[in-house]
């Protein structure tokens, strides 16, 4: 399993009237984590799109353990749980200092420009798999 980290500093616009991060913000940070993950392993999402692969959310879950506040410095840890030719699964942990404040997961289907399910071709699948293996060593 490969994990990558991204930093987020909570912006004022991401908080509610009580100064707490609004619940709808966390999935956005998950998306940022996924994008950073793909960039960090060497296959940015833009590369996937240029090849006609679009990664769409099929399932998303998260569990709030503690609130985050304006100007908190957070770490979004994104881990790849599973990669198949038509499916990708990630897990997430958002930390403030050493404390996990949110946990979550997402499952994504791969579709083509026509929005129909599409499998990664063998060459690209092997390339991504090799990049992941290099990250593990």
XYZ file of C-alpha atoms in Angstrom, residues 63-68 93-96 98-103:
16
model
C -16.130 9.752 9.711
C -15.635 12.914 11.729
C -13.597 12.369 14.886
C -12.817 15.975 15.875
C -13.470 19.423 14.389
C -10.976 21.523 12.441
C -6.780 10.317 7.163
C -6.796 14.002 7.979
C -4.518 14.923 10.858
C -4.012 18.032 12.945
C -0.599 13.981 15.410
C -4.364 13.659 15.962
C -6.546 11.967 13.339
C -9.621 14.183 12.998
C -11.271 12.586 9.934
C -11.066 9.144 8.318
